[in-house]
DNA sequence: TAGGCCATCTGGTCCT
DNA sequence: AGGACCAGATGGCCTA
């Protein structure tokens, strides 16, 4: 499903067009085996485990987990609140509440990342180990363009179906062979037998349309 | 080394 | 009150 083959090459290029550096940078990144190093990892486990994450070297990560923190006064002293809101609470309670909030936020971000992974899995781009995973912004932009492209393809298909239906009706009444009918499915478009440009697809040519693909 | 990307922490705001 | 959401700050990792 999420295969490059499902999208014509030119369409794919146009998909990437609005991306700019971010997208190309992501694709470019895949050179060596280490290109996908950090990005080849599975989505974060549901139950967060700092030791299982590649980026556990992050200093802030040391505070993750719900009970692992040996309270570091230099990092989060109760006095950090200059509004005085938390001053009245016991430091342990404050700390516990903070950790709980942090854990929730972490979970929320992991869910968001899981959703992004799901999105990446259904949009067409090279899912090869040698290609770096799309960044978040690139994923969103590519998905948007992909949706727009699919909508356009759907519309094109609808028009073609309408055109074919009409052609069938006319040919059954032996007016003209299909493709040479003087009647076109769109008002005001009396198309000659070999049109310069297919008016069925104003946005351009279509691989679905005989007029567009046939060379005179 | 600069820039891009990311995870996490944190405080604020809004909603139930 | 507690949870969800958001945006800013921070620091780490990686690549050109």
PDB file of C-alpha atoms (C1' of nucleotides) in Angstrom:
ATOM      1  CA  UNK A   1       0.000   0.000   0.000  1.00  0.00           C
ATOM      2  CA  UNK A   2       2.519   2.511   1.066  1.00  0.00           C
ATOM      3  CA  UNK A   3       4.670   1.856  -1.862  1.00  0.00           C
ATOM      4  CA  UNK A   4       6.395   4.203  -4.170  1.00  0.00           C
ATOM      5  CA  UNK A   5       5.005   2.248  -7.052  1.00  0.00           C
ATOM      6  CA  UNK A   6       1.571   3.387  -6.153  1.00  0.00           C
ATOM      7  CA  UNK A   7       2.438   6.881  -7.251  1.00  0.00           C
ATOM      8  CA  UNK A   8       3.754   7.927 -10.629  1.00  0.00           C
ATOM      9  CA  UNK A   9       7.230   9.261 -10.577  1.00  0.00           C
ATOM     10  CA  UNK A  10       6.259  12.744 -11.638  1.00  0.00           C
ATOM     11  CA  UNK A  11       3.527  12.874  -9.099  1.00  0.00           C
ATOM     12  CA  UNK A  12       5.916  11.855  -6.445  1.00  0.00           C
ATOM     13  CA  UNK A  13       8.282  14.560  -7.488  1.00  0.00           C
ATOM     14  CA  UNK A  14       5.534  17.083  -7.259  1.00  0.00           C
ATOM     15  CA  UNK A  15       4.755  15.736  -3.855  1.00  0.00           C
ATOM     16  CA  UNK A  16       8.201  16.468  -2.776  1.00  0.00           C
ATOM     17  CA  UNK A  17       8.264  19.777  -4.529  1.00  0.00           C
ATOM     18  CA  UNK A  18       6.892  21.864  -1.741  1.00  0.00           C
ATOM     19  CA  UNK A  19       9.132  20.251   0.712  1.00  0.00           C
ATOM     20  CA  UNK A  20      12.336  21.815   0.059  1.00  0.00           C
ATOM     21  CA  UNK A  21      15.336  21.044   1.996  1.00  0.00           C
ATOM     22  CA  UNK A  22      13.747  19.195   4.776  1.00  0.00           C
ATOM     23  CA  UNK A  23      12.363  16.465   2.604  1.00  0.00           C
ATOM     24  CA  UNK A  24      15.340  16.123   0.382  1.00  0.00           C
ATOM     25  CA  UNK A  25      17.589  16.286   3.334  1.00  0.00           C
ATOM     26  CA  UNK A  26      15.792  13.367   4.830  1.00  0.00           C
ATOM     27  CA  UNK A  27      16.212  11.328   1.706  1.00  0.00           C
ATOM     28  CA  UNK A  28      19.731  12.429   1.187  1.00  0.00           C
ATOM     29  CA  UNK A  29      20.717  11.405   4.616  1.00  0.00           C
ATOM     30  CA  UNK A  30      20.615   7.756   3.753  1.00  0.00           C
ATOM     31  CA  UNK A  31      24.071   7.016   2.632  1.00  0.00           C
ATOM     32  CA  UNK A  32      25.825   4.644   4.858  1.00  0.00           C
ATOM     33  CA  UNK A  33      24.583   1.990   7.161  1.00  0.00           C
ATOM     34  CA  UNK A  34      24.520   4.418  10.005  1.00  0.00           C
ATOM     35  CA  UNK A  35      22.143   6.671   8.188  1.00  0.00           C
ATOM     36  CA  UNK A  36      19.183   5.061   9.790  1.00  0.00           C
ATOM     37  CA  UNK A  37      20.849   4.408  13.029  1.00  0.00           C
ATOM     38  CA  UNK A  38      18.668   6.274  15.396  1.00  0.00           C
ATOM     39  CA  UNK A  39      15.712   6.257  13.147  1.00  0.00           C
ATOM     40  CA  UNK A  40      15.453   2.559  12.628  1.00  0.00           C
ATOM     41  CA  UNK A  41      14.290   2.025  16.144  1.00  0.00           C
ATOM     42  CA  UNK A  42      10.829   0.836  16.928  1.00  0.00           C
ATOM     43  CA  UNK A  43       8.305   3.266  18.279  1.00  0.00           C
ATOM     44  CA  UNK A  44       8.696   3.946  21.925  1.00  0.00           C
ATOM     45  CA  UNK A  45       7.276   1.259  24.111  1.00  0.00           C
ATOM     46  CA  UNK A  46       3.955   1.964  25.666  1.00  0.00           C
ATOM     47  CA  UNK A  47       5.475   1.717  29.032  1.00  0.00           C
ATOM     48  CA  UNK A  48       8.297   4.124  28.980  1.00  0.00           C
ATOM     49  CA  UNK A  49      11.612   2.633  29.728  1.00  0.00           C
ATOM     50  CA  UNK A  50      14.527   5.033  29.628  1.00  0.00           C
ATOM     51  CA  UNK A  51      17.075   2.326  29.104  1.00  0.00           C
ATOM     52  CA  UNK A  52      15.386   1.224  25.915  1.00  0.00           C
ATOM     53  CA  UNK A  53      15.613   4.533  24.201  1.00  0.00           C
ATOM     54  CA  UNK A  54      18.400   5.592  21.955  1.00  0.00           C
ATOM     55  CA  UNK A  55      18.414   9.071  23.250  1.00  0.00           C
ATOM     56  CA  UNK A  56      18.581   8.116  26.847  1.00  0.00           C
ATOM     57  CA  UNK A  57      21.786  10.048  27.065  1.00  0.00           C
ATOM     58  CA  UNK A  58      19.716  13.133  27.387  1.00  0.00           C
ATOM     59  CA  UNK A  59      20.307  14.638  30.739  1.00  0.00           C
ATOM     60  CA  UNK A  60      16.688  15.359  31.253  1.00  0.00           C
ATOM     61  CA  UNK A  61      15.931  11.764  30.547  1.00  0.00           C
ATOM     62  CA  UNK A  62      17.608  10.835  33.743  1.00  0.00           C
ATOM     63  CA  UNK A  63      14.655  12.248  35.506  1.00  0.00           C
ATOM     64  CA  UNK A  64      12.199  10.224  33.573  1.00  0.00           C
ATOM     65  CA  UNK A  65      10.451   7.289  34.904  1.00  0.00           C
ATOM     66  CA  UNK A  66       8.099   7.808  37.692  1.00  0.00           C
ATOM     67  CA  UNK A  67      10.254   7.161  40.657  1.00  0.00           C
ATOM     68  CA  UNK A  68      13.783   7.109  39.459  1.00  0.00           C
ATOM     69  CA  UNK A  69      14.627  10.626  40.408  1.00  0.00           C
ATOM     70  CA  UNK A  70      16.944  11.177  43.208  1.00  0.00           C
ATOM     71  CA  UNK A  71      15.834  14.681  43.784  1.00  0.00           C
ATOM     72  CA  UNK A  72      18.367  17.051  42.354  1.00  0.00           C
ATOM     73  CA  UNK A  73      18.034  20.447  44.015  1.00  0.00           C
ATOM     74  CA  UNK A  74      20.178  22.064  41.367  1.00  0.00           C
ATOM     75  CA  UNK A  75      17.774  21.024  38.669  1.00  0.00           C
ATOM     76  CA  UNK A  76      14.377  21.501  40.117  1.00  0.00           C
ATOM     77  CA  UNK A  77      14.330  23.225  43.388  1.00  0.00           C
ATOM     78  CA  UNK A  78      10.937  24.208  44.720  1.00  0.00           C
ATOM     79  CA  UNK A  79      12.061  27.763  44.474  1.00  0.00           C
ATOM     80  CA  UNK A  80      11.828  27.717  40.724  1.00  0.00           C
ATOM     81  CA  UNK A  81       8.392  29.159  40.980  1.00  0.00           C
ATOM     82  CA  UNK A  82       8.864  32.873  41.292  1.00  0.00           C
ATOM     83  CA  UNK A  83       5.129  33.377  41.456  1.00  0.00           C
ATOM     84  CA  UNK A  84       5.046  31.711  44.822  1.00  0.00           C
ATOM     85  CA  UNK A  85       2.313  29.335  43.841  1.00  0.00           C
ATOM     86  CA  UNK A  86       4.076  26.227  44.961  1.00  0.00           C
ATOM     87  CA  UNK A  87       5.954  27.641  47.847  1.00  0.00           C
ATOM     88  CA  UNK A  88       3.301  26.644  50.265  1.00  0.00           C
ATOM     89  CA  UNK A  89       3.420  22.972  49.293  1.00  0.00           C
ATOM     90  CA  UNK A  90       5.756  20.400  50.607  1.00  0.00           C
ATOM     91  CA  UNK A  91       8.684  19.970  48.279  1.00  0.00           C
ATOM     92  CA  UNK A  92       8.084  16.247  48.065  1.00  0.00           C
ATOM     93  CA  UNK A  93       4.494  16.765  47.029  1.00  0.00           C
ATOM     94  CA  UNK A  94       5.529  19.331  44.477  1.00  0.00           C
ATOM     95  CA  UNK A  95       8.140  17.033  43.125  1.00  0.00           C
ATOM     96  CA  UNK A  96       5.768  14.135  42.963  1.00  0.00           C
ATOM     97  CA  UNK A  97       3.175  16.202  41.169  1.00  0.00           C
ATOM     98  CA  UNK A  98       5.767  17.478  38.741  1.00  0.00           C
ATOM     99  CA  UNK A  99       6.971  13.993  37.968  1.00  0.00           C
ATOM    100  CA  UNK A 100       3.439  12.864  37.373  1.00  0.00           C
ATOM    101  CA  UNK A 101       2.828  15.727  34.993  1.00  0.00           C
ATOM    102  CA  UNK A 102       6.090  15.052  33.217  1.00  0.00           C
ATOM    103  CA  UNK A 103       5.221  11.395  32.795  1.00  0.00           C
ATOM    104  CA  UNK A 104       1.849  12.282  31.352  1.00  0.00           C
ATOM    105  CA  UNK A 105       3.380  14.700  28.955  1.00  0.00           C
ATOM    106  CA  UNK A 106       5.933  12.117  27.919  1.00  0.00           C
ATOM    107  CA  UNK A 107       3.186   9.607  27.274  1.00  0.00           C
ATOM    108  CA  UNK A 108       1.292  12.152  25.260  1.00  0.00           C
ATOM    109  CA  UNK A 109       4.287  12.890  23.111  1.00  0.00           C
ATOM    110  CA  UNK A 110       4.927   9.195  22.605  1.00  0.00           C
ATOM    111  CA  UNK A 111       1.353   8.756  21.447  1.00  0.00           C
ATOM    112  CA  UNK A 112       1.835  11.627  19.082  1.00  0.00           C
ATOM    113  CA  UNK A 113       4.985  10.033  17.726  1.00  0.00           C
ATOM    114  CA  UNK A 114       3.206   6.705  17.323  1.00  0.00           C
ATOM    115  CA  UNK A 115       0.556   8.458  15.298  1.00  0.00           C
ATOM    116  CA  UNK A 116       3.231  10.051  13.169  1.00  0.00           C
ATOM    117  CA  UNK A 117       4.787   6.644  12.613  1.00  0.00           C
ATOM    118  CA  UNK A 118       1.408   5.392  11.510  1.00  0.00           C
ATOM    119  CA  UNK A 119       1.155   8.263   9.117  1.00  0.00           C
ATOM    120  CA  UNK A 120       4.613   7.569   7.733  1.00  0.00           C
ATOM    121  CA  UNK A 121       3.646   3.978   7.108  1.00  0.00           C
ATOM    122  CA  UNK A 122       0.807   4.890   4.773  1.00  0.00           C
ATOM    123  CA  UNK A 123       2.275   7.702   2.754  1.00  0.00           C
ATOM    124  CA  UNK A 124       4.442   6.936  -0.212  1.00  0.00           C
ATOM    125  CA  UNK A 125       8.090   7.424   0.299  1.00  0.00           C
ATOM    126  CA  UNK A 126      11.032   5.111   0.247  1.00  0.00           C
ATOM    127  CA  UNK A 127      10.696   2.913   3.305  1.00  0.00           C
ATOM    128  CA  UNK A 128      14.095   1.427   2.992  1.00  0.00           C
ATOM    129  CA  UNK A 129      16.590   0.986   5.766  1.00  0.00           C
ATOM    130  CA  UNK A 130      19.050   3.061   3.837  1.00  0.00           C
ATOM    131  CA  UNK A 131      16.716   6.035   3.831  1.00  0.00           C
ATOM    132  CA  UNK A 132      16.344   8.079   6.904  1.00  0.00           C
ATOM    133  CA  UNK A 133      12.959   8.324   8.471  1.00  0.00           C
ATOM    134  CA  UNK A 134      10.975  11.384   7.511  1.00  0.00           C
ATOM    135  CA  UNK A 135      11.098  14.174   9.978  1.00  0.00           C
ATOM    136  CA  UNK A 136       7.903  15.207  11.679  1.00  0.00           C
ATOM    137  CA  UNK A 137       7.390  18.286   9.606  1.00  0.00           C
ATOM    138  CA  UNK A 138       8.263  16.442   6.413  1.00  0.00           C
ATOM    139  CA  UNK A 139       5.782  13.726   7.301  1.00  0.00           C
ATOM    140  CA  UNK A 140       2.992  16.214   7.802  1.00  0.00           C
ATOM    141  CA  UNK A 141       3.748  18.140   4.641  1.00  0.00           C
ATOM    142  CA  UNK A 142       4.082  15.024   2.548  1.00  0.00           C
ATOM    143  CA  UNK A 143       0.851  13.660   3.938  1.00  0.00           C
ATOM    144  CA  UNK A 144      -0.926  16.868   3.100  1.00  0.00           C
ATOM    145  CA  UNK A 145       0.334  16.819  -0.456  1.00  0.00           C
ATOM    146  CA  UNK A 146      -0.487  13.168  -0.779  1.00  0.00           C
ATOM    147  CA  UNK A 147      -4.053  13.789   0.298  1.00  0.00           C
ATOM    148  CA  UNK A 148      -4.379  16.630  -2.184  1.00  0.00           C
ATOM    149  CA  UNK A 149      -2.984  14.459  -4.918  1.00  0.00           C
ATOM    150  CA  UNK A 150      -5.347  11.615  -4.109  1.00  0.00           C
ATOM    151  CA  UNK A 151      -8.283  13.983  -4.162  1.00  0.00           C
ATOM    152  CA  UNK A 152      -7.203  15.239  -7.526  1.00  0.00           C
ATOM    153  CA  UNK A 153      -6.838  11.716  -8.859  1.00  0.00           C
ATOM    154  CA  UNK A 154     -10.280  10.855  -7.574  1.00  0.00           C
ATOM    155  CA  UNK A 155     -11.786  13.835  -9.289  1.00  0.00           C
ATOM    156  CA  UNK A 156      -9.993  12.900 -12.480  1.00  0.00           C
ATOM    157  CA  UNK A 157     -11.331   9.388 -12.256  1.00  0.00           C
ATOM    158  CA  UNK A 158     -14.861  10.657 -11.737  1.00  0.00           C
ATOM    159  CA  UNK A 159     -14.626  12.790 -14.819  1.00  0.00           C
ATOM    160  CA  UNK A 160     -13.305   9.921 -16.819  1.00  0.00           C
ATOM    161  CA  UNK A 161     -16.082   7.642 -15.666  1.00  0.00           C
ATOM    162  CA  UNK A 162     -18.663  10.260 -16.601  1.00  0.00           C
ATOM    163  CA  UNK A 163     -17.028  10.652 -19.959  1.00  0.00           C
ATOM    164  CA  UNK A 164     -16.970   6.936 -20.582  1.00  0.00           C
ATOM    165  CA  UNK A 165     -20.569   6.538 -19.531  1.00  0.00           C
ATOM    166  CA  UNK A 166     -21.661   9.179 -21.933  1.00  0.00           C
ATOM    167  CA  UNK A 167     -19.620   7.675 -24.726  1.00  0.00           C
ATOM    168  CA  UNK A 168     -21.216   4.335 -24.165  1.00  0.00           C
ATOM    169  CA  UNK A 169     -24.670   5.806 -24.366  1.00  0.00           C
ATOM    170  CA  UNK A 170     -23.881   7.571 -27.584  1.00  0.00           C
ATOM    171  CA  UNK A 171     -22.209   4.622 -29.196  1.00  0.00           C
ATOM    172  CA  UNK A 172     -25.144   2.402 -28.429  1.00  0.00           C
ATOM    173  CA  UNK A 173     -27.264   4.777 -30.438  1.00  0.00           C
ATOM    174  CA  UNK A 174     -24.634   4.540 -33.191  1.00  0.00           C
ATOM    175  CA  UNK A 175     -23.980   8.221 -33.352  1.00  0.00           C
ATOM    176  CA  UNK A 176     -20.246   8.170 -33.339  1.00  0.00           C
ATOM    177  CA  UNK A 177     -17.482   5.895 -32.271  1.00  0.00           C
ATOM    178  CA  UNK A 178     -16.069   6.458 -28.864  1.00  0.00           C
ATOM    179  CA  UNK A 179     -13.470   9.109 -28.823  1.00  0.00           C
ATOM    180  CA  UNK A 180     -14.891  10.847 -31.846  1.00  0.00           C
ATOM    181  CA  UNK A 181     -18.082  12.019 -30.369  1.00  0.00           C
ATOM    182  CA  UNK A 182     -18.878  15.640 -30.852  1.00  0.00           C
ATOM    183  CA  UNK A 183     -20.452  15.671 -27.489  1.00  0.00           C
ATOM    184  CA  UNK A 184     -18.141  16.182 -24.582  1.00  0.00           C
ATOM    185  CA  UNK A 185     -19.061  15.702 -21.014  1.00  0.00           C
ATOM    186  CA  UNK A 186     -18.442  19.300 -20.150  1.00  0.00           C
ATOM    187  CA  UNK A 187     -20.517  22.244 -21.193  1.00  0.00           C
ATOM    188  CA  UNK A 188     -19.015  24.493 -23.776  1.00  0.00           C
ATOM    189  CA  UNK A 189     -16.374  22.027 -24.766  1.00  0.00           C
ATOM    190  CA  UNK A 190     -16.913  20.902 -28.275  1.00  0.00           C
ATOM    191  CA  UNK A 191     -13.764  18.991 -28.669  1.00  0.00           C
ATOM    192  CA  UNK A 192     -12.385  18.198 -32.072  1.00  0.00           C
ATOM    193  CA  UNK A 193     -11.380  14.668 -32.867  1.00  0.00           C
ATOM    194  CA  UNK A 194      -7.775  15.265 -32.019  1.00  0.00           C
ATOM    195  CA  UNK A 195      -7.689  18.018 -29.494  1.00  0.00           C
ATOM    196  CA  UNK A 196      -4.611  20.076 -28.893  1.00  0.00           C
ATOM    197  CA  UNK A 197      -5.222  19.699 -25.254  1.00  0.00           C
ATOM    198  CA  UNK A 198      -7.723  17.522 -23.552  1.00  0.00           C
ATOM    199  CA  UNK A 199     -10.328  19.692 -21.969  1.00  0.00           C
ATOM    200  CA  UNK A 200     -11.504  16.901 -19.795  1.00  0.00           C
ATOM    201  CA  UNK A 201      -8.563  17.556 -17.593  1.00  0.00           C
ATOM    202  CA  UNK A 202      -8.018  21.253 -17.402  1.00  0.00           C
ATOM    203  CA  UNK A 203      -5.284  20.864 -14.874  1.00  0.00           C
ATOM    204  CA  UNK A 204      -3.174  19.111 -17.462  1.00  0.00           C
ATOM    205  CA  UNK A 205      -2.853  15.818 -19.180  1.00  0.00           C
ATOM    206  CA  UNK A 206      -3.960  12.598 -17.678  1.00  0.00           C
ATOM    207  CA  UNK A 207      -2.594   9.153 -18.066  1.00  0.00           C
ATOM    208  CA  UNK A 208      -6.146   7.966 -17.720  1.00  0.00           C
ATOM    209  CA  UNK A 209      -7.292   9.830 -20.801  1.00  0.00           C
ATOM    210  CA  UNK A 210      -6.817   8.582 -24.320  1.00  0.00           C
ATOM    211  CA  UNK A 211      -6.717  12.103 -25.663  1.00  0.00           C
ATOM    212  CA  UNK A 212      -3.889  12.965 -23.404  1.00  0.00           C
ATOM    213  CA  UNK A 213      -1.796   9.912 -24.066  1.00  0.00           C
ATOM    214  CA  UNK A 214      -2.329   9.479 -27.785  1.00  0.00           C
ATOM    215  CA  UNK A 215       0.216  11.162 -29.944  1.00  0.00           C
ATOM    216  CA  UNK A 216      -1.234  12.582 -33.162  1.00  0.00           C
TER     217      UNK A 216
ATOM    218  C1'  DT B   1      31.220  24.094  13.915  1.00  0.00           C
ATOM    219  C1'  DA B   2      26.588  25.499  12.596  1.00  0.00           C
ATOM    220  C1'  DG B   3      22.205  23.968  11.741  1.00  0.00           C
ATOM    221  C1'  DG B   4      18.509  20.529  11.857  1.00  0.00           C
ATOM    222  C1'  DC B   5      15.935  17.382  14.435  1.00  0.00           C
ATOM    223  C1'  DC B   6      14.535  15.423  18.489  1.00  0.00           C
ATOM    224  C1'  DA B   7      13.112  14.266  23.515  1.00  0.00           C
ATOM    225  C1'  DT B   8      12.139  16.093  27.658  1.00  0.00           C
ATOM    226  C1'  DC B   9      10.947  19.435  31.190  1.00  0.00           C
ATOM    227  C1'  DT B  10       8.205  23.161  32.493  1.00  0.00           C
ATOM    228  C1'  DG B  11       4.601  26.597  33.226  1.00  0.00           C
ATOM    229  C1'  DG B  12       0.430  28.368  31.412  1.00  0.00           C
ATOM    230  C1'  DT B  13      -4.281  27.835  29.769  1.00  0.00           C
ATOM    231  C1'  DC B  14      -8.518  25.561  28.964  1.00  0.00           C
ATOM    232  C1'  DC B  15     -11.836  21.977  29.783  1.00  0.00           C
ATOM    233  C1'  DT B  16     -14.435  18.456  32.387  1.00  0.00           C
TER     234       DT B  16
ATOM    235  C1'  DA C   1      -8.630  19.331  41.094  1.00  0.00           C
ATOM    236  C1'  DG C   2      -6.875  16.824  37.525  1.00  0.00           C
ATOM    237  C1'  DG C   3      -5.968  16.030  32.793  1.00  0.00           C
ATOM    238  C1'  DA C   4      -5.094  17.530  27.983  1.00  0.00           C
ATOM    239  C1'  DC C   5      -2.908  20.609  25.119  1.00  0.00           C
ATOM    240  C1'  DC C   6       0.439  23.967  23.886  1.00  0.00           C
ATOM    241  C1'  DA C   7       4.680  26.570  23.371  1.00  0.00           C
ATOM    242  C1'  DG C   8       9.218  27.937  25.074  1.00  0.00           C
ATOM    243  C1'  DA C   9      13.615  26.434  26.841  1.00  0.00           C
ATOM    244  C1'  DT C  10      17.286  23.241  27.091  1.00  0.00           C
ATOM    245  C1'  DG C  11      20.543  19.967  25.793  1.00  0.00           C
ATOM    246  C1'  DG C  12      22.013  15.846  22.999  1.00  0.00           C
ATOM    247  C1'  DC C  13      22.961  13.662  18.570  1.00  0.00           C
ATOM    248  C1'  DC C  14      23.983  13.779  13.780  1.00  0.00           C
ATOM    249  C1'  DT C  15      25.302  15.606   9.239  1.00  0.00           C
ATOM    250  C1'  DA C  16      27.307  18.740   5.893  1.00  0.00           C
TER     251       DA C  16
END
